[in-house]
């Protein structure tokens, strides 16, 4: 019996998805696990796999087009099966949505007193206008950190055009077109709003002097289905293609995405595809060496100009995208979420002994921060209300425990995320934190490595800070602040002795976490840290 596959909701903010590419066409045999299509969401391009076996009988969304979540994406069934009833019933709503969108776009066009047809007429044949892409759900503008092509340079599909600094990271921006770079819409170091003209590519010698202005004036009138001018973005990661390398690696988009997800250095691979092109099976069959070489993060522009003191002279430093967004988010969090703070002292004597024993094992070295992360993750299992988010008319209780670890960078603060932290052991946590912290400082983190946190930890103990409070990292409902371990006199069994004390501060959003709930969570965390063996129960 035929099964209707609908457009999935791949992120909590997604309302529609765009089919970036179909991997199967009507009439093809489909097996469970086969990639049907690549779906472009408001955050990333994701592979969409089939959950059933059969034949692809119907495609509800053409490649390059968008459709609302839950609308018909495809139909899979037996070869030759009659699906007229399914397509007939599904087509009407989809068509209705399409007509509504078309009507809205036409209204926007009239309001701007400029039609889409007029704009298209102003773009010479063969010319492609590339706009500033939206690389994260919170991005409103992007900054060109570096141009890799100058006006007049020949550009080929897959060539690196520029490095775009977003509110989260610096990402490589590649061309999807062949031609000559005719115009740079944003100068190096400058910023521009999302959807404004970034670059224009076309035949050499084409006059595009008026294209940028027309495009800017009518950007709200552009049809989503026609926005094929955006170059595909591949997030910048240390193990992947270095932006400073002029050597391009022949690799399919899917293989490149898989390599980034798995942390595979594609420069070390020999492709099995045509002309040595790296394809999906090369990534799947990749076997890392026994001792992989440490990959040095690629050089990136300084996030913040070094400040030196000059007597009697005031200086200024322009805010980067990262610092501007940090300021905005922290202000929103502080002024919208009713913060309150709970503090507790932890006797770390047993934790110190446990760490010594663990680190005496071969090839093992963990920090106190790793132990705190592990204990916090396990404590969140017992107190799921703390692992929740405020969503206006409801509270979302998260099904995964993903802990964000605050990392200081020259330009402010980023929060890389350890996914499913409660399922990680000490060694895995230690390796992940070191890797992401190192890449965070060189702006080598991928955007998806800083998304999806359900709880956050900020540790200033290494700077000798005994106690402090933090601002909640939205959409989390709590953040743990970790101070230094200090030797001080304590009372133990009626005697004054020297103890190793660490202070923890928990900031909670009172809309989600009540005082008693926050206190119970801290009690559980205190138990785990003061008696580390309880983590094994």
Coordinates of C-alpha atoms in Angstrom, one line a residue:
X1 CA 0.0 0.0 0.0
X2 CA 1.3 3.4 -0.9
X3 CA 2.6 5.7 1.8
X4 CA 2.5 9.5 1.8
X5 CA 5.7 11.1 3.0
X6 CA 5.3 14.7 4.2
X7 CA 7.8 17.5 4.5
X8 CA 9.4 16.9 7.8
X9 CA 10.0 19.5 10.6
X10 CA 13.7 19.3 10.9
X11 CA 14.1 22.2 13.4
X12 CA 11.9 23.8 16.0
X13 CA 11.7 27.0 14.0
X14 CA 11.1 25.4 10.6
X15 CA 7.8 26.3 8.9
X16 CA 8.8 25.2 5.3
X17 CA 11.5 23.2 3.6
X18 CA 13.2 23.6 0.3
X19 CA 14.2 20.5 -1.8
X20 CA 17.8 21.3 -2.6
X21 CA 18.2 18.1 -4.5
X22 CA 16.4 14.9 -5.3
X23 CA 18.5 11.7 -5.1
X24 CA 15.7 9.5 -6.4
X25 CA 13.3 10.2 -9.3
X26 CA 9.8 8.8 -10.1
X27 CA 10.1 5.1 -10.9
X28 CA 13.2 4.5 -9.0
X29 CA 13.4 1.7 -6.4
X30 CA 13.7 2.9 -2.9
X31 CA 15.1 1.0 0.1
X32 CA 14.9 1.8 3.8
X33 CA 17.8 4.1 4.6
X34 CA 18.3 5.4 1.0
X35 CA 18.6 9.2 0.8
X36 CA 15.5 10.5 -1.0
X37 CA 16.4 14.2 -1.0
X38 CA 18.4 17.0 0.5
X39 CA 16.1 19.3 2.4
X40 CA 17.2 22.9 3.0
X41 CA 15.8 24.2 6.3
X42 CA 16.1 27.6 8.0
X43 CA 19.4 26.4 9.5
X44 CA 21.1 23.9 7.2
X45 CA 20.8 21.4 4.4
X46 CA 20.0 17.9 5.7
X47 CA 19.8 14.5 4.1
X48 CA 16.3 13.0 4.2
X49 CA 16.2 9.2 4.2
X50 CA 13.4 6.8 3.4
X51 CA 11.9 4.7 6.2
X52 CA 10.2 2.2 3.8
X53 CA 10.8 0.0 0.8
X54 CA 9.1 0.4 -2.5
X55 CA 9.0 2.5 -5.7
X56 CA 9.0 6.3 -5.8
X57 CA 5.6 7.0 -7.4
X58 CA 5.1 10.7 -6.9
X59 CA 7.2 13.8 -6.2
X60 CA 5.2 16.5 -4.5
X61 CA 7.8 19.3 -4.5
X62 CA 10.1 20.0 -7.5
X63 CA 13.8 20.3 -7.0
X64 CA 14.6 23.9 -6.0
X65 CA 11.1 24.6 -4.7
X66 CA 9.8 25.0 -1.2
X67 CA 6.8 23.6 0.6
X68 CA 5.1 24.0 4.0
X69 CA 5.9 21.5 6.8
X70 CA 3.5 18.5 6.7
X71 CA 2.6 19.0 3.0
X72 CA 3.1 16.1 0.6
X73 CA 6.8 15.6 -0.2
X74 CA 6.6 12.2 -2.0
X75 CA 4.6 9.0 -2.3
X76 CA 6.2 5.5 -2.1
X77 CA 4.4 2.3 -2.9
X78 CA 4.3 -0.7 -5.2
X79 CA 5.3 -0.3 -8.9
X80 CA 2.2 0.6 -11.0
X81 CA 0.0 1.2 -8.0
X82 CA -2.9 3.7 -8.5
X83 CA -2.3 6.8 -6.3
X84 CA -4.7 9.1 -7.9
X85 CA -6.7 9.4 -4.7
X86 CA -3.7 10.4 -2.7
X87 CA -2.3 12.9 -5.2
X88 CA -5.7 14.4 -5.8
X89 CA -6.4 14.9 -2.1
X90 CA -3.0 16.3 -1.4
X91 CA -2.6 18.5 -4.4
X92 CA -5.4 20.8 -3.5
X93 CA -4.0 22.1 -0.2
X94 CA -0.5 22.3 -1.7
X95 CA -1.8 24.3 -4.6
X96 CA -3.8 26.5 -2.2
X97 CA -0.7 27.2 -0.2
X98 CA 1.2 27.9 -3.3
X99 CA -1.4 30.3 -4.6
X100 CA -1.5 32.1 -1.2
X101 CA 2.3 32.6 -1.3
X102 CA 2.1 33.7 -4.9
X103 CA -0.6 36.2 -3.9
X104 CA 1.5 37.5 -1.0
X105 CA 4.5 38.0 -3.2
X106 CA 2.5 39.8 -5.8
X107 CA 1.1 42.1 -3.1
X108 CA 4.7 42.8 -1.9
X109 CA 5.6 43.6 -5.4
X110 CA 2.8 46.1 -5.8
X111 CA 3.7 47.8 -2.5
X112 CA 7.2 48.3 -3.6
X113 CA 5.9 49.7 -6.9
X114 CA 8.4 47.4 -8.7
X115 CA 7.5 44.0 -10.3
X116 CA 9.5 40.9 -10.3
X117 CA 9.4 40.9 -14.1
X118 CA 10.9 44.4 -14.1
X119 CA 13.7 43.3 -11.9
X120 CA 14.4 40.3 -14.0
X121 CA 14.5 42.4 -17.1
X122 CA 17.2 44.5 -15.6
X123 CA 19.5 41.5 -15.1
X124 CA 21.5 40.8 -18.3
X125 CA 21.4 37.3 -19.8
X126 CA 23.8 34.9 -18.1
X127 CA 24.3 37.1 -15.1
X128 CA 23.7 35.6 -11.6
X129 CA 23.1 37.8 -8.5
X130 CA 24.4 36.3 -5.3
X131 CA 22.8 37.6 -2.1
X132 CA 24.0 37.6 1.5
X133 CA 22.8 34.2 2.8
X134 CA 21.1 33.6 6.2
X135 CA 23.5 31.1 7.8
X136 CA 21.8 30.8 11.1
X137 CA 18.3 31.4 12.4
X138 CA 19.3 34.5 14.4
X139 CA 21.4 36.1 11.6
X140 CA 20.2 39.4 10.3
X141 CA 23.4 40.5 8.6
X142 CA 26.8 39.1 7.6
X143 CA 30.3 40.5 7.5
X144 CA 32.7 39.7 4.7
X145 CA 35.8 38.6 6.7
X146 CA 37.8 38.0 3.5
X147 CA 37.3 37.9 -0.3
X148 CA 39.0 35.0 -2.1
X149 CA 38.1 36.4 -5.5
X150 CA 38.5 39.9 -6.9
X151 CA 36.5 41.7 -9.5
X152 CA 37.6 40.4 -12.9
X153 CA 38.7 37.0 -11.6
X154 CA 37.4 33.8 -13.2
X155 CA 35.1 31.9 -11.0
X156 CA 34.2 28.2 -11.3
X157 CA 31.5 26.2 -9.5
X158 CA 32.9 25.1 -6.1
X159 CA 35.5 28.0 -5.9
X160 CA 35.7 29.7 -2.6
X161 CA 34.3 33.3 -3.1
X162 CA 34.6 34.7 0.4
X163 CA 34.6 34.0 4.2
X164 CA 31.4 35.2 5.8
X165 CA 31.4 36.1 9.5
X166 CA 28.0 35.4 11.1
X167 CA 26.8 35.8 14.7
X168 CA 28.3 32.3 15.4
X169 CA 31.3 31.5 13.3
X170 CA 33.3 32.3 10.1
X171 CA 32.0 30.2 7.3
X172 CA 33.3 29.5 3.8
X173 CA 31.1 30.7 1.0
X174 CA 31.4 28.8 -2.4
X175 CA 30.1 29.7 -5.8
X176 CA 27.5 27.6 -7.6
X177 CA 28.2 29.3 -10.9
X178 CA 30.8 29.6 -13.6
X179 CA 31.8 33.0 -14.9
X180 CA 33.7 36.2 -14.0
X181 CA 33.2 38.1 -10.8
X182 CA 31.7 41.3 -12.1
X183 CA 30.9 43.1 -8.8
X184 CA 31.5 42.8 -5.1
X185 CA 28.4 44.1 -3.3
X186 CA 30.2 44.3 0.1
X187 CA 33.8 45.4 0.6
X188 CA 36.1 43.2 2.7
X189 CA 35.5 44.0 6.4
X190 CA 32.1 45.5 5.7
X191 CA 28.7 44.1 6.7
X192 CA 25.4 43.9 4.9
X193 CA 21.9 42.7 5.7
X194 CA 20.8 39.2 4.8
X195 CA 19.4 39.0 1.2
X196 CA 21.3 42.1 0.0
X197 CA 23.6 41.9 -2.9
X198 CA 26.9 40.1 -2.1
X199 CA 28.3 39.5 -5.5
X200 CA 27.4 39.4 -9.2
X201 CA 28.8 36.7 -11.6
X202 CA 28.4 36.6 -15.3
X203 CA 30.1 36.8 -18.7
X204 CA 33.2 38.9 -18.9
X205 CA 32.6 42.5 -19.9
X206 CA 28.9 42.5 -19.0
X207 CA 27.6 45.9 -17.7
X208 CA 26.0 45.3 -14.3
X209 CA 26.2 48.9 -12.9
X210 CA 22.5 49.1 -12.3
X211 CA 21.8 45.5 -11.2
X212 CA 22.8 45.9 -7.5
X213 CA 20.5 48.9 -6.9
X214 CA 17.5 47.3 -8.5
X215 CA 18.0 44.1 -6.6
X216 CA 18.3 45.9 -3.3
X217 CA 15.2 47.9 -3.8
X218 CA 13.1 44.8 -4.6
X219 CA 14.6 42.1 -2.5
X220 CA 11.3 41.6 -0.5
X221 CA 9.5 41.0 -3.8
X222 CA 11.7 38.1 -4.9
X223 CA 10.1 34.7 -5.1
X224 CA 11.5 31.9 -2.9
X225 CA 11.5 29.5 -5.9
X226 CA 13.7 31.9 -7.9
X227 CA 16.3 32.3 -5.2
X228 CA 18.9 30.1 -6.8
X229 CA 21.5 32.8 -6.6
X230 CA 22.7 31.9 -3.2
X231 CA 25.9 30.0 -3.2
X232 CA 26.0 26.8 -1.2
X233 CA 27.6 27.3 2.2
X234 CA 29.9 24.7 3.6
X235 CA 30.6 25.3 7.3
X236 CA 34.2 25.9 8.2
X237 CA 35.8 23.2 10.3
X238 CA 39.4 22.4 11.2
X239 CA 39.5 18.9 9.7
X240 CA 37.8 20.0 6.5
X241 CA 39.0 22.2 3.6
X242 CA 41.3 24.9 4.8
X243 CA 40.2 28.3 3.6
X244 CA 43.8 29.4 3.4
X245 CA 44.6 26.6 0.9
X246 CA 44.4 27.4 -2.8
X247 CA 44.1 23.7 -3.6
X248 CA 40.5 22.6 -4.1
X249 CA 39.5 19.1 -3.4
X250 CA 37.1 17.3 -5.9
X251 CA 34.3 16.1 -3.7
X252 CA 30.6 15.7 -4.0
X253 CA 28.4 17.9 -1.8
X254 CA 27.0 14.9 0.1
X255 CA 30.5 13.5 0.7
X256 CA 31.8 16.8 1.9
X257 CA 28.9 17.2 4.4
X258 CA 29.5 13.6 5.7
X259 CA 33.2 14.3 6.0
X260 CA 32.5 17.4 8.1
X261 CA 30.0 15.6 10.3
X262 CA 32.6 12.8 10.9
X263 CA 35.6 15.0 11.2
X264 CA 37.4 13.4 8.2
X265 CA 40.3 15.2 6.7
X266 CA 39.4 15.1 3.0
X267 CA 42.9 16.0 1.9
X268 CA 44.1 12.6 3.1
X269 CA 41.5 10.7 1.0
X270 CA 41.9 9.2 -2.5
X271 CA 38.6 9.5 -4.3
X272 CA 37.1 6.6 -6.2
X273 CA 34.8 8.7 -8.4
X274 CA 35.4 10.1 -11.8
X275 CA 38.7 11.9 -12.1
X276 CA 39.5 11.1 -8.5
X277 CA 36.4 12.8 -7.1
X278 CA 35.6 11.9 -3.5
X279 CA 32.1 10.3 -3.2
X280 CA 29.9 9.0 -0.4
X281 CA 31.4 5.5 -0.2
X282 CA 34.9 7.0 0.2
X283 CA 33.7 8.7 3.4
X284 CA 31.8 5.6 4.6
X285 CA 34.8 3.4 4.1
X286 CA 37.3 5.8 5.6
X287 CA 39.5 4.2 8.3
X288 CA 41.4 6.6 10.5
X289 CA 45.0 5.9 11.3
X290 CA 46.0 4.6 14.7
X291 CA 47.3 8.0 15.7
X292 CA 45.8 10.8 13.6
X293 CA 47.9 13.8 13.1
X294 CA 46.8 16.9 14.9
X295 CA 45.1 19.3 12.5
X296 CA 46.1 22.9 13.0
X297 CA 43.2 25.3 12.7
X298 CA 43.3 27.3 9.6
X299 CA 44.4 30.9 10.0
X300 CA 41.5 33.4 10.2
X301 CA 41.3 37.1 10.5
X302 CA 41.8 38.5 14.0
X303 CA 38.4 38.7 15.7
X304 CA 39.5 41.7 17.7
X305 CA 42.2 44.2 17.3
X306 CA 44.8 44.0 20.1
X307 CA 44.3 47.0 22.5
X308 CA 47.4 48.7 23.9
X309 CA 47.2 51.4 26.6
X310 CA 48.4 54.9 25.5
X311 CA 48.4 57.6 28.3
X312 CA 45.9 60.3 27.5
X313 CA 44.7 58.8 24.2
X314 CA 41.2 57.2 23.8
X315 CA 40.9 54.5 21.2
X316 CA 38.0 52.7 19.6
X317 CA 37.5 49.1 18.4
X318 CA 34.5 48.4 16.0
X319 CA 32.2 45.7 17.2
X320 CA 32.4 42.4 15.3
X321 CA 29.3 40.4 14.4
X322 CA 30.1 38.0 17.3
X323 CA 30.3 40.7 19.9
X324 CA 27.2 42.5 18.7
X325 CA 25.1 39.4 18.8
X326 CA 26.5 38.4 22.2
X327 CA 25.5 41.8 23.5
X328 CA 22.0 41.5 22.0
X329 CA 21.3 38.0 23.2
X330 CA 22.6 38.6 26.8
X331 CA 20.5 41.7 27.1
X332 CA 17.4 39.9 25.8
X333 CA 18.0 37.0 28.2
X334 CA 18.6 39.2 31.2
X335 CA 15.6 41.4 30.6
X336 CA 13.1 38.8 29.5
X337 CA 13.9 35.8 31.8
X338 CA 13.3 36.4 35.5
X339 CA 16.7 35.2 36.9
X340 CA 17.3 34.0 40.4
X341 CA 20.4 32.4 41.8
X342 CA 21.2 29.5 44.1
X343 CA 24.7 28.8 45.6
X344 CA 26.2 25.8 47.2
X345 CA 29.7 24.7 48.5
X346 CA 31.1 21.4 47.4
X347 CA 33.8 19.4 49.3
X348 CA 36.0 18.2 46.5
X349 CA 38.3 16.0 48.6
X350 CA 37.0 12.7 47.2
X351 CA 36.7 14.2 43.7
X352 CA 40.4 15.1 43.8
X353 CA 41.3 11.5 44.8
X354 CA 39.1 10.1 42.2
X355 CA 40.7 12.2 39.5
X356 CA 44.2 11.1 40.6
X357 CA 43.1 7.5 40.2
X358 CA 41.5 8.0 36.8
X359 CA 44.5 9.9 35.5
X360 CA 46.8 7.2 36.6
X361 CA 45.3 5.0 33.9
X362 CA 47.3 4.8 30.6
X363 CA 46.4 7.5 28.0
X364 CA 43.9 9.1 30.3
X365 CA 43.8 12.7 31.5
X366 CA 40.6 14.4 32.6
X367 CA 40.1 17.7 34.3
X368 CA 37.8 18.8 37.1
X369 CA 35.7 20.5 34.5
X370 CA 35.1 17.2 32.8
X371 CA 34.0 15.6 36.0
X372 CA 31.6 18.5 36.6
X373 CA 30.1 18.2 33.1
X374 CA 29.6 14.5 33.6
X375 CA 28.0 14.9 37.0
X376 CA 25.7 17.7 35.7
X377 CA 24.5 15.6 32.8
X378 CA 23.6 12.7 35.1
X379 CA 21.9 15.0 37.6
X380 CA 19.8 16.5 34.7
X381 CA 18.4 13.0 34.1
X382 CA 16.9 13.0 37.6
X383 CA 15.6 16.6 37.3
X384 CA 14.3 17.0 33.7
X385 CA 12.5 20.2 34.6
X386 CA 15.9 21.9 34.7
X387 CA 16.5 20.5 31.2
X388 CA 13.5 22.4 29.8
X389 CA 12.8 25.6 27.8
X390 CA 10.2 28.3 28.0
X391 CA 8.1 28.6 24.8
X392 CA 5.6 31.3 25.6
X393 CA 2.4 29.2 26.0
X394 CA 4.1 26.0 27.0
X395 CA 7.3 24.5 28.5
X396 CA 9.3 22.2 26.3
X397 CA 10.9 19.3 28.2
X398 CA 14.0 18.3 26.1
X399 CA 14.4 14.6 25.3
X400 CA 18.2 14.9 25.0
X401 CA 20.8 16.3 27.5
X402 CA 23.0 18.5 25.4
X403 CA 25.4 20.6 27.6
X404 CA 26.9 23.8 26.3
X405 CA 30.3 24.7 27.6
X406 CA 31.1 28.4 27.6
X407 CA 34.5 29.1 25.9
X408 CA 36.2 32.5 26.0
X409 CA 37.5 33.8 22.6
X410 CA 39.3 37.0 21.8
X411 CA 36.0 38.6 20.7
X412 CA 33.7 37.4 23.5
X413 CA 32.2 34.1 24.3
X414 CA 30.9 31.1 22.3
X415 CA 29.1 28.0 23.6
X416 CA 30.0 24.8 21.8
X417 CA 27.6 21.9 22.6
X418 CA 28.3 18.4 23.7
X419 CA 25.4 16.3 22.3
X420 CA 23.9 13.6 24.5
X421 CA 26.4 14.4 27.2
X422 CA 24.8 11.9 29.7
X423 CA 25.8 9.0 27.4
X424 CA 29.5 10.1 27.2
X425 CA 32.3 8.9 29.5
X426 CA 35.0 11.0 31.0
X427 CA 37.5 10.4 28.2
X428 CA 34.9 11.3 25.5
X429 CA 33.9 14.5 27.3
X430 CA 37.6 15.5 27.8
X431 CA 38.5 14.9 24.1
X432 CA 35.4 16.7 22.9
X433 CA 35.9 19.8 25.1
X434 CA 39.5 20.1 24.2
X435 CA 38.8 19.8 20.5
X436 CA 35.9 22.3 20.4
X437 CA 37.6 24.8 22.7
X438 CA 40.6 24.8 20.5
X439 CA 38.6 25.3 17.3
X440 CA 36.4 27.9 19.0
X441 CA 39.4 30.2 19.6
X442 CA 40.3 30.0 15.9
X443 CA 36.7 30.4 14.8
X444 CA 36.9 26.9 13.3
X445 CA 33.6 25.6 14.9
X446 CA 30.8 24.6 12.6
X447 CA 27.4 26.4 13.2
X448 CA 25.6 23.2 14.2
X449 CA 28.2 22.6 16.9
X450 CA 26.9 25.6 18.7
X451 CA 23.2 24.8 18.5
X452 CA 20.8 22.6 20.4
X453 CA 22.1 23.1 24.0
X454 CA 19.6 22.3 26.8
X455 CA 21.8 23.4 29.7
X456 CA 25.0 25.4 30.0
X457 CA 28.1 25.5 32.2
X458 CA 30.6 28.4 32.6
X459 CA 33.8 27.8 34.5
X460 CA 36.1 30.6 35.7
X461 CA 37.8 28.5 38.4
X462 CA 41.0 28.4 36.3
X463 CA 41.3 32.1 36.8
X464 CA 41.1 31.9 40.6
X465 CA 37.5 33.2 40.7
X466 CA 35.8 31.7 43.8
X467 CA 32.2 32.6 43.0
X468 CA 30.2 34.4 40.3
X469 CA 26.8 34.3 38.6
X470 CA 26.1 34.0 34.9
X471 CA 23.4 35.1 32.5
X472 CA 21.2 32.2 31.1
X473 CA 22.0 31.1 27.6
X474 CA 18.6 31.1 25.9
X475 CA 16.7 29.0 25.2
X476 CA 18.1 27.2 28.3
X477 CA 16.4 27.6 31.6
X478 CA 19.5 27.4 33.7
X479 CA 23.3 27.9 33.7
X480 CA 25.8 26.6 36.2
X481 CA 28.7 28.8 37.2
X482 CA 31.8 27.0 38.5
X483 CA 34.4 28.6 40.8
X484 CA 37.9 27.7 41.8
X485 CA 38.8 24.9 44.3
X486 CA 40.1 26.7 47.3
X487 CA 41.8 25.2 50.4
X488 CA 40.0 26.5 53.5
X489 CA 39.2 25.4 57.1
X490 CA 36.1 23.3 57.4
X491 CA 34.4 21.4 60.3
X492 CA 34.6 17.7 59.8
X493 CA 33.5 15.2 62.6
X494 CA 33.6 18.1 65.1
X495 CA 37.2 19.0 64.1
X496 CA 38.5 21.9 62.1
X497 CA 40.5 20.6 59.2
X498 CA 41.7 21.8 55.8
X499 CA 39.2 21.0 53.0
X500 CA 39.1 21.6 49.3
X501 CA 36.0 23.7 48.7
X502 CA 34.4 24.7 45.4
X503 CA 31.5 27.0 45.0
X504 CA 28.7 26.5 42.4
X505 CA 26.1 29.1 41.4
X506 CA 23.0 28.1 39.5
X507 CA 21.1 30.8 37.6
X508 CA 17.5 29.7 36.9
X509 CA 14.6 31.1 34.8
X510 CA 11.8 31.3 37.4
X511 CA 9.2 30.8 34.6
X512 CA 10.4 27.2 34.2
X513 CA 12.4 26.2 37.3
X514 CA 11.0 26.8 40.7
X515 CA 13.3 27.5 43.7
X516 CA 12.7 24.1 45.2
X517 CA 13.4 22.3 41.9
X518 CA 16.6 24.2 41.4
X519 CA 17.7 23.4 45.0
X520 CA 17.0 19.7 44.6
X521 CA 19.1 19.7 41.4
X522 CA 22.0 21.3 43.2
X523 CA 21.7 18.7 46.0
X524 CA 21.9 15.9 43.6
X525 CA 24.9 17.5 41.8
X526 CA 26.6 18.0 45.2
X527 CA 26.1 14.3 46.0
X528 CA 27.7 13.2 42.8
X529 CA 30.7 15.5 43.1
X530 CA 31.3 14.7 46.8
X531 CA 30.8 11.0 46.2
X532 CA 32.0 10.3 42.7
X533 CA 31.4 6.6 42.9
X534 CA 27.6 7.3 42.9
X535 CA 27.9 8.3 39.2
X536 CA 28.5 4.6 38.6
X537 CA 25.2 3.5 40.2

